[in-house]
CSV table of C-alpha atoms in Angstrom, one decimal:
chain,number,residue,atom,x,y,z
Y,16,ASP,CA,-23.6,-5.7,22.9
Y,17,THR,CA,-20.9,-3.7,24.6
Y,18,GLY,CA,-18.3,-4.1,21.7
Y,19,VAL,CA,-17.0,-1.3,19.5
Y,20,SER,CA,-19.7,-0.6,16.8
Y,21,GLN,CA,-19.4,1.2,13.5
Y,22,ASP,CA,-21.7,2.8,11.3
Y,23,PRO,CA,-22.7,2.4,8.3
Y,24,ARG,CA,-21.1,-1.1,7.7
Y,25,HIS,CA,-21.2,-0.6,4.0
Y,26,LYS,CA,-20.9,2.6,1.9
Y,27,ILE,CA,-21.1,2.8,-2.0
Y,28,THR,CA,-20.3,6.4,-3.3
Y,29,LYS,CA,-19.4,8.2,-6.5
Y,30,ARG,CA,-16.1,9.5,-7.0
Y,31,GLY,CA,-15.7,13.1,-5.7
Y,32,GLN,CA,-18.4,12.7,-2.9
Y,33,ASN,CA,-17.8,13.5,0.8
Y,34,VAL,CA,-18.4,10.6,3.2
Y,35,THR,CA,-18.4,10.2,6.9
Y,36,PHE,CA,-18.3,7.1,9.2
Y,37,ARG,CA,-19.1,6.8,12.8
Y,38,CYS,CA,-17.4,4.6,15.5
Y,39,ASP,CA,-18.8,4.1,18.9
Y,40,PRO,CA,-16.0,2.5,21.2
Y,41,ILE,CA,-16.5,0.5,24.4
Y,42,SER,CA,-17.4,2.7,27.2
Y,43,GLU,CA,-14.6,3.8,29.4
Y,44,HIS,CA,-12.1,3.1,26.8
Y,45,ASN,CA,-10.2,6.5,26.5
Y,46,ARG,CA,-8.1,5.3,23.4
Y,47,LEU,CA,-9.6,5.1,19.8
Y,48,TYR,CA,-7.8,4.3,16.6
Y,49,TRP,CA,-8.9,4.2,12.9
Y,50,TYR,CA,-7.2,1.8,10.4
Y,51,ARG,CA,-7.7,1.1,6.9
Y,52,GLN,CA,-7.4,-2.3,5.3
Y,53,THR,CA,-7.5,-3.2,1.7
Y,54,LEU,CA,-8.0,-6.7,0.1
Y,55,GLY,CA,-5.4,-9.2,1.2
Y,56,GLN,CA,-3.5,-6.7,3.5
Y,57,GLY,CA,-3.3,-6.2,7.2
Y,58,PRO,CA,-4.9,-3.1,8.7
Y,59,GLU,CA,-2.7,0.1,8.2
Y,60,PHE,CA,-2.9,2.6,10.9
Y,61,LEU,CA,-4.5,6.1,10.2
Y,62,THR,CA,-4.9,8.0,13.4
Y,63,TYR,CA,-5.3,7.7,17.3
Y,64,PHE,CA,-7.0,9.6,20.0
Y,65,GLN,CA,-6.7,9.6,23.5
Y,66,ASN,CA,-10.0,11.0,24.9
Y,67,GLU,CA,-10.7,14.1,22.5
Y,68,ALA,CA,-6.9,14.6,21.8
Y,69,GLN,CA,-5.8,13.4,18.4
Y,70,LEU,CA,-2.3,12.2,19.1
Y,71,GLU,CA,-0.9,10.8,16.1
Y,72,LYS,CA,-1.5,10.8,12.5
Y,73,SER,CA,-0.2,8.5,9.7
Y,74,ARG,CA,1.3,9.8,6.6
Y,75,LEU,CA,-1.5,7.9,5.1
Y,76,LEU,CA,-4.1,10.4,6.2
Y,77,SER,CA,-4.0,12.8,3.4
Y,78,ASP,CA,-5.7,16.3,3.5
Y,79,ARG,CA,-8.8,14.8,2.4
Y,80,PHE,CA,-9.1,12.8,5.6
Y,81,SER,CA,-10.3,14.2,9.0
Y,82,ALA,CA,-11.0,12.6,12.2
Y,83,GLU,CA,-12.7,14.0,15.3
Y,84,ARG,CA,-13.6,12.6,18.6
Y,85,PRO,CA,-15.7,15.4,20.4
Y,86,LYS,CA,-15.9,14.8,24.1
Y,87,GLY,CA,-13.8,11.7,24.0
Y,88,SER,CA,-16.6,9.4,23.2
Y,89,PHE,CA,-17.7,8.5,19.7
Y,90,SER,CA,-15.3,9.3,16.5
Y,91,THR,CA,-16.1,10.3,13.1
Y,92,LEU,CA,-13.9,9.9,9.9
Y,93,GLU,CA,-14.6,12.0,7.0
Y,94,ILE,CA,-13.2,11.6,3.7
Y,95,GLN,CA,-13.6,14.6,1.4
Y,96,ARG,CA,-13.7,14.2,-2.5
Y,97,THR,CA,-13.3,10.6,-2.4
Y,98,GLU,CA,-11.1,8.7,-5.0
Y,99,GLN,CA,-11.3,5.2,-6.1
Y,100,GLY,CA,-8.2,4.6,-4.2
Y,101,ASP,CA,-9.9,5.1,-1.1
Y,102,SER,CA,-11.9,1.9,-1.3
Y,103,ALA,CA,-11.3,-0.3,1.5
Y,104,MET,CA,-12.4,-1.4,4.8
Y,105,TYR,CA,-12.3,1.1,7.6
Y,106,LEU,CA,-11.7,-0.2,11.0
Y,107,CYS,CA,-12.0,1.4,14.3
Y,108,ALA,CA,-10.4,0.1,17.5
Y,109,SER,CA,-10.7,1.1,21.1
Y,110,SER,CA,-8.4,0.1,24.1
Y,111,PRO,CA,-8.5,0.8,27.9
Y,112,VAL,CA,-5.8,2.9,29.9
Y,113,GLU,CA,-2.4,1.6,29.6
Y,114,LYS,CA,-1.2,-1.4,31.3
Y,115,ALA,CA,1.7,-1.3,33.8
Y,116,SER,CA,3.7,-3.4,31.3
Y,117,GLY,CA,3.4,-4.9,27.7
Y,118,MET,CA,0.8,-3.8,25.0
Y,119,TYR,CA,-2.5,-3.3,25.6
Y,120,GLU,CA,-5.1,-5.3,23.6
Y,121,GLN,CA,-7.3,-3.5,21.0
Y,122,TYR,CA,-10.9,-4.1,20.5
Y,123,PHE,CA,-12.0,-3.6,17.0
Y,124,GLY,CA,-15.3,-2.9,15.4
Y,125,PRO,CA,-16.7,-4.8,12.4
Y,126,GLY,CA,-15.7,-2.1,10.0
Y,127,THR,CA,-17.1,0.0,7.4
Y,128,ARG,CA,-16.6,-1.0,3.8
Y,129,LEU,CA,-16.3,1.7,1.2
Y,130,THR,CA,-16.7,1.5,-2.4
Y,131,VAL,CA,-16.1,4.4,-4.6
Y,132,THR,CA,-17.4,4.2,-8.1
O,10,LEU,CA,9.5,-0.6,14.5
O,11,ALA,CA,10.4,-4.2,14.5
O,12,LYS,CA,9.3,-6.0,11.3
O,13,THR,CA,7.7,-9.4,11.3
O,14,THR,CA,8.0,-12.2,8.8
O,15,GLN,CA,5.5,-15.1,8.7
O,16,PRO,CA,4.1,-17.6,6.2
O,17,ILE,CA,1.7,-16.5,3.9
O,18,SER,CA,-0.5,-19.4,4.0
O,19,MET,CA,-0.8,-22.8,6.0
O,20,ASP,CA,-3.1,-25.8,5.5
O,21,SER,CA,-4.2,-28.2,8.2
O,22,TYR,CA,-7.0,-30.7,9.2
O,23,GLU,CA,-9.5,-30.6,11.8
O,24,GLY,CA,-8.1,-32.1,15.3
O,25,GLN,CA,-4.4,-31.3,14.4
O,26,GLU,CA,-2.2,-28.9,16.2
O,27,VAL,CA,-0.9,-26.0,14.2
O,28,ASN,CA,2.2,-24.1,14.7
O,29,ILE,CA,2.6,-20.6,12.9
O,30,THR,CA,6.1,-19.2,13.4
O,31,CYS,CA,6.8,-15.5,13.2
O,32,SER,CA,10.6,-14.0,12.9
O,33,HIS,CA,11.3,-10.6,14.3
O,34,ASN,CA,14.9,-10.3,14.1
O,35,ASN,CA,14.9,-6.6,15.1
O,36,ILE,CA,12.7,-6.8,18.4
O,37,ALA,CA,13.5,-4.2,21.1
O,38,THR,CA,14.1,-4.9,24.6
O,39,ASN,CA,10.9,-3.3,25.7
O,40,ASP,CA,8.6,-4.8,22.7
O,41,TYR,CA,5.9,-7.7,23.3
O,42,ILE,CA,4.8,-10.0,20.9
O,43,THR,CA,1.1,-10.1,20.2
O,44,TRP,CA,-1.0,-12.3,17.9
O,45,TYR,CA,-4.3,-11.4,16.4
O,46,GLN,CA,-6.8,-13.4,14.4
O,47,GLN,CA,-9.2,-12.2,11.8
O,48,PHE,CA,-12.2,-13.7,9.9
O,49,PRO,CA,-13.4,-12.3,6.6
O,50,SER,CA,-15.3,-9.3,7.1
O,51,GLN,CA,-14.5,-8.6,10.5
O,52,GLY,CA,-12.0,-6.8,12.7
O,53,PRO,CA,-9.0,-8.5,14.2
O,54,ARG,CA,-9.4,-10.1,17.6
O,55,PHE,CA,-6.7,-10.6,20.2
O,56,ILE,CA,-5.5,-13.9,20.7
O,57,ILE,CA,-2.4,-13.9,23.1
O,58,GLN,CA,0.4,-11.6,24.1
O,59,GLY,CA,3.7,-12.5,25.7
O,60,TYR,CA,7.3,-11.4,26.2
O,61,LYS,CA,9.4,-14.6,26.7
O,62,THR,CA,9.4,-18.1,27.4
O,63,LYS,CA,5.8,-19.4,27.3
O,64,VAL,CA,2.1,-17.9,27.6
O,65,THR,CA,-0.9,-20.2,27.5
O,66,ASN,CA,-4.4,-19.3,27.5
O,67,GLU,CA,-7.9,-20.8,26.7
O,68,VAL,CA,-7.2,-21.0,22.8
O,69,ALA,CA,-3.5,-20.9,22.3
O,70,SER,CA,0.0,-21.1,23.3
O,71,LEU,CA,2.8,-18.5,22.6
O,72,PHE,CA,6.3,-19.9,22.5
O,73,ILE,CA,9.1,-17.3,22.6
O,74,PRO,CA,12.7,-18.4,22.5
O,75,ALA,CA,15.4,-16.7,24.8
O,76,ASP,CA,16.8,-14.4,21.9
O,77,ARG,CA,13.3,-13.4,21.2
O,78,LYS,CA,14.0,-13.3,17.5
O,79,SER,CA,10.9,-15.4,16.7
O,80,SER,CA,7.9,-16.6,18.1
O,81,THR,CA,5.5,-19.6,17.6
O,82,LEU,CA,1.8,-19.4,18.0
O,83,SER,CA,0.2,-22.8,18.7
O,84,LEU,CA,-3.3,-23.6,18.2
O,85,PRO,CA,-4.2,-27.2,19.7
O,86,ARG,CA,-6.8,-29.3,17.7
O,87,VAL,CA,-7.9,-26.7,15.3
O,88,SER,CA,-11.4,-26.9,13.8
O,89,LEU,CA,-12.9,-25.3,10.6
O,90,SER,CA,-13.9,-22.3,12.6
O,91,ASP,CA,-10.0,-21.6,13.0
O,92,THR,CA,-10.0,-20.9,9.4
O,93,ALA,CA,-8.8,-17.1,9.4
O,94,VAL,CA,-5.9,-14.8,8.9
O,95,TYR,CA,-3.5,-14.6,11.9
O,96,TYR,CA,-1.3,-11.8,12.4
O,97,CYS,CA,2.0,-11.6,14.4
O,98,LEU,CA,2.7,-8.1,15.8
O,99,VAL,CA,5.7,-6.7,17.8
O,100,GLY,CA,4.7,-3.7,19.8
O,101,ASP,CA,6.7,-0.6,20.6
O,102,GLY,CA,6.0,-0.7,24.1
O,103,ALA,CA,7.6,2.5,25.0
O,104,GLY,CA,5.8,4.6,22.5
O,105,ARG,CA,3.9,4.5,19.4
O,106,ARG,CA,0.5,3.2,20.3
O,107,ALA,CA,-0.9,1.9,17.0
O,108,LEU,CA,-0.5,-1.7,16.1
O,109,THR,CA,1.4,-2.5,13.0
O,110,PHE,CA,0.2,-5.3,10.9
O,111,GLY,CA,1.9,-7.3,8.2
O,112,SER,CA,0.2,-9.4,5.8
O,113,GLY,CA,-0.5,-12.1,8.2
O,114,THR,CA,-0.8,-16.0,7.7
O,115,ARG,CA,-3.8,-17.5,6.1
O,116,LEU,CA,-4.8,-20.7,7.8
O,117,GLN,CA,-7.3,-23.1,6.0
O,118,VAL,CA,-8.6,-25.8,7.9
O,119,GLN,CA,-10.0,-28.7,6.0
O,120,PRO,CA,-12.5,-31.4,7.3
């Protein structure tokens, strides 16, 4: 399978604990995105990498959230001191280099469902 | 960023054609229109993208009028497996890379 993969698929944690998620994009995709999705809503953008550089961060990404993409390959999203409001599906997507015109398609992984108790 | 408005839900029957309309009155000149499909517990999946007039691929057609203030996703002869949420997105082709999703349209296909 050469699609975007995410690990773990499900995570249950207690409030106050730290959690880390991993995303492996499609190889040769230099762009990687993190989104968060709550029940009944569309995905909300969190942050974006081009290679190893984090180029954009949403205001949704509080100080408790940090993302990395060392060496421009896989990425990790860490949430410190989790809160119940962090419960959501965390989606990762990747895309190839920009097209000459138009928007580029983003390929999404299956997501990591986080439940904070 | 251009905001999109689409129906919250739609119902259809197997074999029918389904048209989902999205309005985007503030679309910018360099914005493209893209539709994604999402099944429960899965990430969204790209369906189709267009700029103007009509675009067709193996799964859907996208109709865009001359003023580009709306667009219609057409799914021919839907099946039960087309039951999903469909998102209309308008892209900032000149700058921001992230996708901006609305709440989408929940399509329920009945047998």
